[in-house]
Amino acid sequence: MNARQTAILVALGAIGLTLAQDVRPGFDLYHTWQYAALMTIAIIVLMTYAASARRGADGAAGRRIAVGIIGALTIAVGGLLSGLIGPDTITVGGSPGTVTPVPDLQAAVFFGSADPETIARGDATVSLRQKGTDPIAVPTGGRLFLGTSILYLTARPAAYIVARDARGNRLTVTQPTNPTFLSPVLLFPQNQPLRDKSYPLDTFAVPGLQRIVRALYFSADDAQTFNRLGSKQPALVLSVNDDSGKAIGLTIAPSGREAAVGDLHVTATLGTFPQLIVASAPHPALLIIGLLIFIGGVGAAFVIPGGRKPLGLPATEA
Amino acid sequence: MRCFGAIVISVLLAGCYSGGGPKRTIEGGSGGPGSLAGAPAASYDVKRLDGRVDALNRYRGSVVLMNLWATWCPPCREEMPALEQFYAENRAKGVVVLGVDQGESAAAAGAFARAHGVTFPILLDADEQYGRSYAAIGLPTTVIVDRRGHVTRGIDGQLSLAQMREAVGPALRAQ
């Protein structure tokens, strides 16, 4: 492999590794010393080739390729800096209607309010507010670039709980184990291993009846195994104790249907609630500009008459 | 260049097998109701005991003492007479007391209000939106909102009549 081939190959590799930060953000690899070392080596290789080719060491075509290599260098430097100085991947969670500060972004994340329908559809809103700026909505299924960060939403299991007593009176739901005390929305911050699987777990309290309830989240597939009613809906398995720890009972609550344990009646609407992922990634504008220069330079070397040189052979003058 | 190629491949392999980058989780940031001082007061349309729709922002221009409570909460029960007395003392000065029941039915909240002789407006926050927005870490929680609609104080726990007067004083004196 000659210098030109090596340079183009390394350029493609560096572009690919940088593009990966935008296509698959949040991957741990981008913040490792190995990634930084790889990008540094690529930058050195590309700079060395570009400098010698600009001096004419690789002929007229080499000069054009050197221009393309500068485009690849732009991308590679962006990728290196993003991995080195961009923020580590952060998962930002919060209950509906609450605000979570994110010091790394000097911003606060607003999680929109959610009713049972919102939880079932999984389309609650998330917006970001930095001091002195208007709130920026983070699009569901889309991505948002902010400086050296890429922001996107992922869904986490959620359940909207409505608790009633035997007479049908609605009761307050609290979450003594969560930072947000008053919230009827469970976000399952823990996991419970059962046999060979792990299931999302949360706890809520119904102080009006002195009940503490552990809720295990079963997906639609898992629920069919447990659901005696044959429902294909996701379900909660509820384990109810009184506040002295005495077991009251166990029941399965399919999504949207009332289930009772003693005098406690629970309707759980299951679905998802968003959480925000903040990962480092170079801005797409940088990648587009760099790619255009790379394609333009390398393309010109092979398209413009007289600029082409057989690959694998040393440059010769006629 | 062969040497370079070898270095590139070896470092690439090392990178692929590392798998141990840093990841962090920030969950549900809540510093309690006191952390909201200075922030715009969030408002949600909810029903009142009399069935009409009401919300905190409909009292813009008045100083509001908003009290989050529930019938099962013993300190809330103990605090009610002081709240009623505070309301009677200050309503002529333009102070509004809003009781916001958290997640209970109108029947339960209504029976409680009647039993305690409550005359200030009671809102029924069935979805506990006010509780979450105001970072309640327990009940009762009291939030003071100034005439411009900003939180001046958020207090966790039961208040005496004297503490209510002290909490509302600065917002009442401010123009």
Short mmCIF file of C-alpha atoms in Angstrom, two decimals:
data_model
loop_
_atom_site.label_atom_id
_atom_site.label_comp_id
_atom_site.label_asym_id
_atom_site.label_seq_id
_atom_site.Cartn_x
_atom_site.Cartn_y
_atom_site.Cartn_z
CA MET A 1 0.00 0.00 0.00
CA ASN A 2 1.49 3.34 -0.99
CA ALA A 3 1.27 6.64 0.88
CA ARG A 4 -1.70 7.91 -1.11
CA GLN A 5 -3.75 4.77 -0.52
CA THR A 6 -2.85 4.77 3.15
CA ALA A 7 -3.82 8.43 3.50
CA ILE A 8 -7.20 7.91 1.82
CA LEU A 9 -7.86 4.80 3.89
CA VAL A 10 -6.94 6.59 7.14
CA ALA A 11 -9.07 9.57 6.08
CA LEU A 12 -12.06 7.30 5.50
CA GLY A 13 -11.46 5.64 8.87
CA ALA A 14 -11.24 8.97 10.69
CA ILE A 15 -14.40 10.20 8.96
CA GLY A 16 -16.19 6.97 9.87
CA LEU A 17 -15.13 7.14 13.52
CA THR A 18 -16.26 10.77 13.76
CA LEU A 19 -19.54 10.14 11.92
CA ALA A 20 -20.20 7.34 14.39
CA GLN A 21 -20.45 9.93 17.16
CA ASP A 22 -23.44 11.47 15.40
CA VAL A 23 -25.01 8.24 14.16
CA ARG A 24 -24.54 6.25 17.39
CA PRO A 25 -24.10 8.87 20.11
CA GLY A 26 -23.53 7.94 23.72
CA PHE A 27 -21.16 5.07 23.01
CA ASP A 28 -18.52 4.74 25.75
CA LEU A 29 -15.71 4.23 23.24
CA TYR A 30 -15.62 7.93 22.25
CA HIS A 31 -14.35 8.96 25.66
CA THR A 32 -11.59 6.38 25.96
CA TRP A 33 -7.88 7.12 25.61
CA GLN A 34 -7.73 4.51 22.86
CA TYR A 35 -10.20 6.47 20.73
CA ALA A 36 -8.26 9.67 21.31
CA ALA A 37 -4.97 7.92 20.45
CA LEU A 38 -6.45 6.47 17.28
CA MET A 39 -7.73 9.84 16.13
CA THR A 40 -4.40 11.49 16.99
CA ILE A 41 -2.50 8.94 14.92
CA ALA A 42 -4.95 9.44 12.06
CA ILE A 43 -4.46 13.21 12.25
CA ILE A 44 -0.66 12.82 12.20
CA VAL A 45 -0.83 10.47 9.19
CA LEU A 46 -3.14 12.82 7.32
CA MET A 47 -1.07 15.92 8.14
CA THR A 48 2.14 14.20 7.05
CA TYR A 49 0.64 13.14 3.72
CA ALA A 50 -1.04 16.50 3.09
CA ALA A 51 2.20 18.39 3.76
CA SER A 52 4.31 16.20 1.46
CA ALA A 53 1.63 16.06 -1.26
CA ARG A 54 1.29 19.85 -1.25
CA ARG A 55 5.04 20.00 -1.92
CA GLY A 56 4.48 17.81 -4.99
CA ALA A 57 5.78 14.50 -3.64
CA ASP A 58 2.68 12.71 -5.00
CA GLY A 59 2.31 14.56 -8.29
CA ALA A 60 -0.52 16.80 -9.51
CA ALA A 61 -3.20 14.38 -8.36
CA GLY A 62 -1.58 14.28 -4.92
CA ARG A 63 -1.98 18.05 -4.63
CA ARG A 64 -5.72 17.73 -5.23
CA ILE A 65 -5.97 14.82 -2.83
CA ALA A 66 -4.18 16.92 -0.23
CA VAL A 67 -7.07 19.40 -0.41
CA GLY A 68 -9.50 16.52 0.20
CA ILE A 69 -7.33 15.34 3.11
CA ILE A 70 -7.71 18.79 4.70
CA GLY A 71 -11.47 18.14 4.71
CA ALA A 72 -10.90 14.80 6.41
CA LEU A 73 -8.55 16.51 8.89
CA THR A 74 -11.28 19.00 9.78
CA ILE A 75 -13.62 16.14 10.57
CA ALA A 76 -10.98 14.16 12.48
CA VAL A 77 -10.01 17.15 14.64
CA GLY A 78 -13.71 17.75 15.36
CA GLY A 79 -14.11 14.10 16.34
CA LEU A 80 -11.03 14.18 18.57
CA LEU A 81 -12.06 17.38 20.36
CA SER A 82 -15.61 16.16 20.83
CA GLY A 83 -14.36 12.96 22.44
CA LEU A 84 -11.80 14.79 24.59
CA ILE A 85 -13.64 17.91 25.74
CA GLY A 86 -17.28 17.03 25.04
CA PRO A 87 -19.38 16.00 28.05
CA ASP A 88 -19.50 12.40 29.17
CA THR A 89 -22.75 10.71 28.34
CA ILE A 90 -25.42 11.76 30.83
CA THR A 91 -28.89 10.31 31.32
CA VAL A 92 -31.24 12.94 32.72
CA GLY A 93 -34.45 11.71 34.32
CA GLY A 94 -37.31 13.38 36.12
CA SER A 95 -40.92 12.95 37.11
CA PRO A 96 -43.67 14.63 35.04
CA GLY A 97 -43.96 18.34 35.75
CA THR A 98 -40.55 18.63 37.39
CA VAL A 99 -37.27 20.36 36.56
CA THR A 100 -33.85 18.71 36.66
CA PRO A 101 -30.76 20.95 36.56
CA VAL A 102 -27.89 19.80 34.32
CA PRO A 103 -24.77 21.72 35.36
CA ASP A 104 -22.75 20.35 32.42
CA LEU A 105 -25.04 22.18 29.99
CA GLN A 106 -25.66 25.12 32.33
CA ALA A 107 -29.30 24.38 31.70
CA ALA A 108 -32.39 22.90 33.30
CA VAL A 109 -34.48 20.15 31.78
CA PHE A 110 -38.27 20.50 32.05
CA PHE A 111 -40.26 17.30 31.98
CA GLY A 112 -43.82 17.96 30.82
CA SER A 113 -46.88 17.00 32.81
CA ALA A 114 -48.39 13.63 32.06
CA ASP A 115 -51.86 12.16 32.45
CA PRO A 116 -52.70 8.49 31.93
CA GLU A 117 -53.20 9.00 28.18
CA THR A 118 -49.82 10.70 27.81
CA ILE A 119 -48.12 7.81 29.61
CA ALA A 120 -49.96 5.25 27.44
CA ARG A 121 -48.94 7.08 24.24
CA GLY A 122 -45.43 7.81 25.52
CA ASP A 123 -45.42 11.33 24.07
CA ALA A 124 -44.72 13.55 27.08
CA THR A 125 -42.69 16.64 26.20
CA VAL A 126 -39.17 17.52 27.32
CA SER A 127 -37.62 20.94 26.92
CA LEU A 128 -34.33 22.53 27.77
CA ARG A 129 -33.90 26.00 29.19
CA GLN A 130 -30.61 27.88 29.38
CA LYS A 131 -30.36 31.19 31.18
CA GLY A 132 -31.58 34.07 29.05
CA THR A 133 -32.87 31.91 26.21
CA ASP A 134 -36.25 30.58 25.18
CA PRO A 135 -37.00 26.94 26.03
CA ILE A 136 -35.92 24.48 23.34
CA ALA A 137 -38.16 21.45 22.83
CA VAL A 138 -36.29 18.18 22.43
CA PRO A 139 -38.11 16.38 19.60
CA THR A 140 -39.42 12.87 20.16
CA GLY A 141 -37.50 10.55 17.85
CA GLY A 142 -35.25 13.40 16.71
CA ARG A 143 -31.98 14.94 17.80
CA LEU A 144 -30.90 18.33 18.94
CA PHE A 145 -27.37 19.71 18.67
CA LEU A 146 -26.16 22.11 21.33
CA GLY A 147 -22.51 23.12 21.09
CA THR A 148 -20.49 19.93 21.32
CA SER A 149 -23.48 17.97 22.63
CA ILE A 150 -26.16 15.93 20.98
CA LEU A 151 -29.45 15.58 22.84
CA TYR A 152 -32.09 12.93 22.26
CA LEU A 153 -34.87 11.17 24.13
CA THR A 154 -35.20 7.54 25.08
CA ALA A 155 -38.27 5.93 26.62
CA ARG A 156 -38.32 4.39 30.08
CA PRO A 157 -41.15 2.30 31.52
CA ALA A 158 -43.75 4.33 33.39
CA ALA A 159 -47.07 3.75 35.12
CA TYR A 160 -49.75 6.24 36.07
CA ILE A 161 -51.39 5.09 39.30
CA VAL A 162 -54.92 5.93 40.42
CA ALA A 163 -55.73 4.59 43.89
CA ARG A 164 -59.21 4.43 45.38
CA ASP A 165 -60.77 3.07 48.55
CA ALA A 166 -63.58 0.49 48.62
CA ARG A 167 -66.18 3.28 48.26
CA GLY A 168 -64.50 4.66 45.15
CA ASN A 169 -62.93 7.74 46.76
CA ARG A 170 -59.69 8.76 45.13
CA LEU A 171 -56.61 8.62 47.38
CA THR A 172 -53.26 10.39 47.40
CA VAL A 173 -50.35 8.41 45.94
CA THR A 174 -46.88 9.19 47.27
CA GLN A 175 -43.46 7.79 46.49
CA PRO A 176 -41.42 7.65 49.66
CA THR A 177 -38.40 6.18 47.87
CA ASN A 178 -38.26 8.74 45.05
CA PRO A 179 -36.98 12.32 45.07
CA THR A 180 -40.45 13.52 44.08
CA PHE A 181 -42.67 12.73 47.02
CA LEU A 182 -45.98 13.61 45.43
CA SER A 183 -46.29 11.81 42.14
CA PRO A 184 -48.76 9.24 40.88
CA VAL A 185 -46.32 8.36 38.08
CA LEU A 186 -43.92 5.48 38.71
CA LEU A 187 -40.66 5.55 36.76
CA PHE A 188 -39.14 2.29 38.00
CA PRO A 189 -35.63 3.39 38.98
CA GLN A 190 -34.72 -0.09 40.27
CA ASN A 191 -34.71 -3.62 38.90
CA GLN A 192 -35.79 -6.88 40.49
CA PRO A 193 -34.15 -10.08 39.26
CA LEU A 194 -36.59 -12.98 38.89
CA ARG A 195 -35.26 -16.29 37.60
CA ASP A 196 -33.19 -15.35 34.55
CA LYS A 197 -34.72 -11.93 33.91
CA SER A 198 -34.71 -8.53 35.50
CA TYR A 199 -37.94 -6.54 35.87
CA PRO A 200 -38.40 -2.79 36.52
CA LEU A 201 -39.38 -2.15 40.14
CA ASP A 202 -40.86 0.85 41.95
CA THR A 203 -42.63 1.47 45.25
CA PHE A 204 -45.50 3.76 46.13
CA ALA A 205 -47.52 4.50 49.21
CA VAL A 206 -51.19 5.21 49.78
CA PRO A 207 -51.08 7.00 53.13
CA GLY A 208 -54.86 7.33 53.34
CA LEU A 209 -55.09 3.54 53.80
CA GLN A 210 -51.62 3.07 55.35
CA ARG A 211 -50.51 0.90 52.45
CA ILE A 212 -47.06 0.44 50.91
CA VAL A 213 -47.10 -1.15 47.45
CA ARG A 214 -44.23 -2.72 45.52
CA ALA A 215 -44.87 -2.69 41.76
CA LEU A 216 -43.07 -4.95 39.28
CA TYR A 217 -43.45 -4.01 35.62
CA PHE A 218 -44.14 -6.82 33.17
CA SER A 219 -44.09 -6.14 29.45
CA ALA A 220 -46.92 -7.47 27.29
CA ASP A 221 -44.96 -10.68 26.57
CA ASP A 222 -44.03 -11.22 30.21
CA ALA A 223 -47.56 -10.41 31.39
CA GLN A 224 -49.08 -13.25 29.37
CA THR A 225 -47.13 -15.71 31.49
CA PHE A 226 -48.62 -14.33 34.67
CA ASN A 227 -51.95 -12.88 33.64
CA ARG A 228 -54.72 -15.33 34.49
CA LEU A 229 -57.13 -13.28 32.39
CA GLY A 230 -55.12 -13.94 29.26
CA SER A 231 -54.65 -10.24 28.55
CA LYS A 232 -51.92 -9.27 26.11
CA GLN A 233 -51.46 -5.91 27.80
CA PRO A 234 -48.49 -5.02 29.95
CA ALA A 235 -49.24 -5.35 33.66
CA LEU A 236 -48.00 -4.56 37.13
CA VAL A 237 -47.63 -7.19 39.79
CA LEU A 238 -48.56 -5.40 43.00
CA SER A 239 -47.41 -6.60 46.40
CA VAL A 240 -49.26 -4.73 49.15
CA ASN A 241 -48.17 -4.34 52.78
CA ASP A 242 -49.54 -2.18 55.55
CA ASP A 243 -47.25 0.47 56.99
CA SER A 244 -46.08 -1.88 59.74
CA GLY A 245 -44.78 -4.27 57.07
CA LYS A 246 -47.55 -6.89 57.37
CA ALA A 247 -48.39 -8.48 54.00
CA ILE A 248 -51.92 -7.72 52.78
CA GLY A 249 -51.85 -9.46 49.42
CA LEU A 250 -50.65 -9.72 45.86
CA THR A 251 -52.44 -8.98 42.61
CA ILE A 252 -51.91 -8.44 38.90
CA ALA A 253 -53.05 -5.11 37.48
CA PRO A 254 -53.27 -5.17 33.67
CA SER A 255 -52.84 -1.73 32.13
CA GLY A 256 -55.99 0.38 32.40
CA ARG A 257 -57.97 -2.12 34.48
CA GLU A 258 -58.77 -1.84 38.15
CA ALA A 259 -57.25 -4.41 40.51
CA ALA A 260 -58.04 -4.74 44.20
CA VAL A 261 -56.09 -5.95 47.21
CA GLY A 262 -58.26 -5.75 50.31
CA ASP A 263 -59.74 -2.25 50.48
CA LEU A 264 -57.18 -0.76 48.07
CA HIS A 265 -58.26 -0.46 44.42
CA VAL A 266 -55.55 0.41 41.92
CA THR A 267 -55.79 1.32 38.24
CA ALA A 268 -52.39 1.44 36.57
CA THR A 269 -51.99 2.85 33.06
CA LEU A 270 -48.72 1.55 31.68
CA GLY A 271 -46.57 3.07 29.00
CA THR A 272 -43.41 5.10 28.79
CA PHE A 273 -42.02 8.46 29.87
CA PRO A 274 -39.03 10.11 28.22
CA GLN A 275 -35.57 10.58 29.65
CA LEU A 276 -32.96 12.83 28.08
CA ILE A 277 -29.58 11.55 26.90
CA VAL A 278 -26.80 14.11 26.56
CA ALA A 279 -23.79 12.87 24.62
CA SER A 280 -20.86 14.56 22.93
CA ALA A 281 -20.84 14.77 19.13
CA PRO A 282 -19.38 17.14 16.57
CA HIS A 283 -21.87 19.45 14.90
CA PRO A 284 -23.23 18.07 11.60
CA ALA A 285 -22.30 21.31 9.81
CA LEU A 286 -18.63 20.55 10.47
CA LEU A 287 -19.06 17.05 9.08
CA ILE A 288 -20.86 18.27 5.97
CA ILE A 289 -18.24 20.92 5.20
CA GLY A 290 -15.39 18.46 5.80
CA LEU A 291 -17.05 15.77 3.69
CA LEU A 292 -17.63 18.18 0.79
CA ILE A 293 -13.97 19.22 0.82
CA PHE A 294 -12.84 15.58 1.04
CA ILE A 295 -15.09 14.38 -1.78
CA GLY A 296 -14.24 17.44 -3.87
CA GLY A 297 -10.48 17.05 -3.46
CA VAL A 298 -10.27 13.28 -3.90
CA GLY A 299 -12.87 13.34 -6.70
CA ALA A 300 -10.96 16.02 -8.58
CA ALA A 301 -7.80 13.93 -8.42
CA PHE A 302 -9.48 11.07 -10.23
CA VAL A 303 -11.82 12.98 -12.55
CA ILE A 304 -9.77 15.87 -13.88
CA PRO A 305 -7.77 14.71 -16.96
CA GLY A 306 -4.05 14.42 -16.35
CA GLY A 307 -4.56 14.25 -12.65
CA ARG A 308 -4.91 10.52 -12.44
CA LYS A 309 -2.05 8.29 -11.40
CA PRO A 310 -2.19 4.50 -11.36
CA LEU A 311 -2.68 3.32 -7.80
CA GLY A 312 0.13 1.27 -6.34
CA LEU A 313 2.77 2.62 -8.74
CA PRO A 314 5.33 5.26 -7.91
CA ALA A 315 4.80 8.69 -9.45
CA THR A 316 6.75 9.10 -12.68
CA GLU A 317 7.27 12.10 -14.91
CA ALA A 318 6.98 11.58 -18.69
CA MET B 1 3.70 3.06 6.44
CA ARG B 2 3.43 -0.63 7.35
CA CYS B 3 4.56 0.23 10.84
CA PHE B 4 1.87 2.92 10.99
CA GLY B 5 -0.70 0.42 9.81
CA ALA B 6 0.24 -1.98 12.57
CA ILE B 7 -0.05 0.76 15.19
CA VAL B 8 -3.43 1.81 13.86
CA ILE B 9 -4.80 -1.74 13.93
CA SER B 10 -3.48 -2.49 17.41
CA VAL B 11 -4.86 0.75 18.87
CA LEU B 12 -8.16 0.13 17.09
CA LEU B 13 -8.41 -3.30 18.69
CA ALA B 14 -7.55 -1.87 22.11
CA GLY B 15 -10.24 0.76 21.66
CA CYS B 16 -12.85 -1.78 20.64
CA TYR B 17 -12.21 -3.91 23.69
CA SER B 18 -12.08 -1.11 26.23
CA GLY B 19 -15.85 -0.78 26.81
CA GLY B 20 -15.41 1.19 30.02
CA GLY B 21 -16.20 4.83 29.40
CA PRO B 22 -17.83 7.05 31.97
CA LYS B 23 -21.64 7.38 32.08
CA ARG B 24 -23.68 9.31 34.58
CA THR B 25 -27.30 9.56 35.55
CA ILE B 26 -28.96 12.68 36.93
CA GLU B 27 -32.33 11.76 38.37
CA GLY B 28 -35.25 13.93 39.44
CA GLY B 29 -33.46 17.02 40.68
CA SER B 30 -35.42 18.30 43.62
CA GLY B 31 -34.05 20.49 46.34
CA GLY B 32 -37.38 20.74 48.14
CA PRO B 33 -39.87 23.61 47.91
CA GLY B 34 -37.34 26.14 49.23
CA SER B 35 -35.24 25.72 46.08
CA LEU B 36 -37.97 27.36 43.97
CA ALA B 37 -37.67 30.84 45.52
CA GLY B 38 -37.51 33.41 42.71
CA ALA B 39 -38.91 31.09 40.05
CA PRO B 40 -42.15 31.78 38.17
CA ALA B 41 -44.99 30.01 39.94
CA ALA B 42 -46.32 27.07 37.90
CA SER B 43 -50.08 26.96 37.55
CA TYR B 44 -52.51 24.25 36.49
CA ASP B 45 -56.24 24.37 35.90
CA VAL B 46 -57.99 22.10 38.40
CA LYS B 47 -61.46 21.87 39.91
CA ARG B 48 -62.51 23.57 43.10
CA LEU B 49 -64.71 21.97 45.72
CA ASP B 50 -67.68 23.81 44.22
CA GLY B 51 -66.96 22.26 40.79
CA ARG B 52 -65.64 25.41 39.11
CA VAL B 53 -62.24 25.39 37.40
CA ASP B 54 -59.59 27.43 39.16
CA ALA B 55 -55.81 27.88 39.06
CA LEU B 56 -53.06 29.68 40.93
CA ASN B 57 -52.41 32.15 38.09
CA ARG B 58 -55.97 33.50 38.37
CA TYR B 59 -54.84 35.25 41.57
CA ARG B 60 -52.06 37.25 39.87
CA GLY B 61 -51.92 40.67 41.52
CA SER B 62 -52.54 39.23 44.97
CA VAL B 63 -50.11 37.71 47.43
CA VAL B 64 -50.97 34.01 47.62
CA LEU B 65 -50.28 31.56 50.40
CA MET B 66 -50.76 28.17 48.76
CA ASN B 67 -50.99 25.21 51.09
CA LEU B 68 -50.67 21.65 49.78
CA TRP B 69 -52.47 19.20 52.02
CA ALA B 70 -54.39 15.92 52.23
CA THR B 71 -56.96 14.54 54.65
CA TRP B 72 -54.77 11.62 55.76
CA CYS B 73 -51.95 13.93 56.86
CA PRO B 74 -52.02 14.62 60.65
CA PRO B 75 -49.88 17.81 60.53
CA CYS B 76 -52.21 19.15 57.80
CA ARG B 77 -55.18 18.67 60.13
CA GLU B 78 -53.34 20.43 62.96
CA GLU B 79 -52.37 23.31 60.67
CA MET B 80 -55.89 24.01 59.32
CA PRO B 81 -57.17 26.22 62.17
CA ALA B 82 -54.11 28.47 61.88
CA LEU B 83 -54.59 28.70 58.11
CA GLU B 84 -58.22 29.67 58.53
CA GLN B 85 -57.30 32.29 61.12
CA PHE B 86 -54.56 33.66 58.87
CA TYR B 87 -57.06 33.91 56.01
CA ALA B 88 -59.59 35.76 58.19
CA GLU B 89 -56.89 38.20 59.34
CA ASN B 90 -55.42 38.95 55.93
CA ARG B 91 -58.06 38.61 53.21
CA ALA B 92 -58.91 42.30 53.53
CA LYS B 93 -55.24 43.10 52.78
CA GLY B 94 -55.46 41.28 49.46
CA VAL B 95 -53.88 38.05 50.65
CA VAL B 96 -55.33 34.88 49.17
CA VAL B 97 -55.10 31.52 50.88
CA LEU B 98 -55.43 28.56 48.53
CA GLY B 99 -55.70 25.04 49.90
CA VAL B 100 -54.69 22.45 47.31
CA ASP B 101 -55.78 18.93 48.16
CA GLN B 102 -53.38 16.34 46.77
CA GLY B 103 -54.89 13.44 44.86
CA GLU B 104 -58.14 12.91 46.78
CA SER B 105 -61.80 12.93 45.86
CA ALA B 106 -64.06 15.96 46.23
CA ALA B 107 -66.15 14.05 48.77
CA ALA B 108 -63.21 13.41 51.10
CA ALA B 109 -61.76 16.91 50.76
CA GLY B 110 -65.20 18.54 51.12
CA ALA B 111 -66.04 16.61 54.28
CA PHE B 112 -62.68 17.58 55.74
CA ALA B 113 -63.13 21.27 54.86
CA ARG B 114 -66.58 21.36 56.42
CA ALA B 115 -65.40 19.58 59.56
CA HIS B 116 -62.61 22.14 60.01
CA GLY B 117 -64.74 25.18 59.14
CA VAL B 118 -62.53 26.08 56.16
CA THR B 119 -63.77 29.12 54.20
CA PHE B 120 -60.79 29.74 51.85
CA PRO B 121 -60.86 28.19 48.35
CA ILE B 122 -59.94 24.51 48.12
CA LEU B 123 -58.55 23.19 44.84
CA LEU B 124 -58.64 19.48 44.00
CA ASP B 125 -55.31 18.51 42.47
CA ALA B 126 -56.24 14.97 41.44
CA ASP B 127 -53.02 14.45 39.43
CA GLU B 128 -50.81 15.98 42.15
CA GLN B 129 -49.36 18.39 39.61
CA TYR B 130 -48.88 21.20 42.12
CA GLY B 131 -47.14 18.82 44.52
CA ARG B 132 -44.65 17.71 41.90
CA SER B 133 -44.04 21.16 40.43
CA TYR B 134 -43.41 22.69 43.81
CA ALA B 135 -40.99 19.91 44.73
CA ALA B 136 -43.02 18.85 47.74
CA ILE B 137 -41.01 16.43 49.83
CA GLY B 138 -43.88 15.85 52.22
CA LEU B 139 -47.19 17.32 53.40
CA PRO B 140 -48.07 19.96 54.30
CA THR B 141 -46.06 22.18 51.98
CA THR B 142 -46.60 25.94 51.85
CA VAL B 143 -45.63 28.18 48.94
CA ILE B 144 -45.78 32.00 49.01
CA VAL B 145 -46.33 33.67 45.63
CA ASP B 146 -45.91 37.43 45.17
CA ARG B 147 -48.14 39.78 43.18
CA ARG B 148 -46.04 39.28 40.02
CA GLY B 149 -46.55 35.54 40.15
CA HIS B 150 -43.11 34.54 41.45
CA VAL B 151 -42.38 32.16 44.30
CA THR B 152 -40.88 34.03 47.24
CA ARG B 153 -40.74 31.13 49.68
CA GLY B 154 -41.38 27.40 49.76
CA ILE B 155 -41.64 25.75 53.15
CA ASP B 156 -41.82 22.06 53.99
CA GLY B 157 -43.85 21.11 57.08
CA GLN B 158 -46.46 22.51 59.41
CA LEU B 159 -46.49 26.27 60.12
CA SER B 160 -47.81 28.19 63.11
CA LEU B 161 -49.85 31.39 62.65
CA ALA B 162 -46.78 33.45 63.53
CA GLN B 163 -44.69 31.63 60.94
CA MET B 164 -47.35 32.26 58.28
CA ARG B 165 -47.33 35.99 59.06
CA GLU B 166 -43.54 36.05 58.91
CA ALA B 167 -43.46 34.10 55.62
CA VAL B 168 -45.94 36.38 53.84
CA GLY B 169 -44.62 39.68 55.26
CA PRO B 170 -41.92 40.45 52.63
CA ALA B 171 -44.23 39.69 49.68
CA LEU B 172 -46.96 41.83 51.22
CA ARG B 173 -44.61 44.78 51.78
CA ALA B 174 -43.16 44.60 48.28
CA GLN B 175 -44.88 46.75 45.63
#
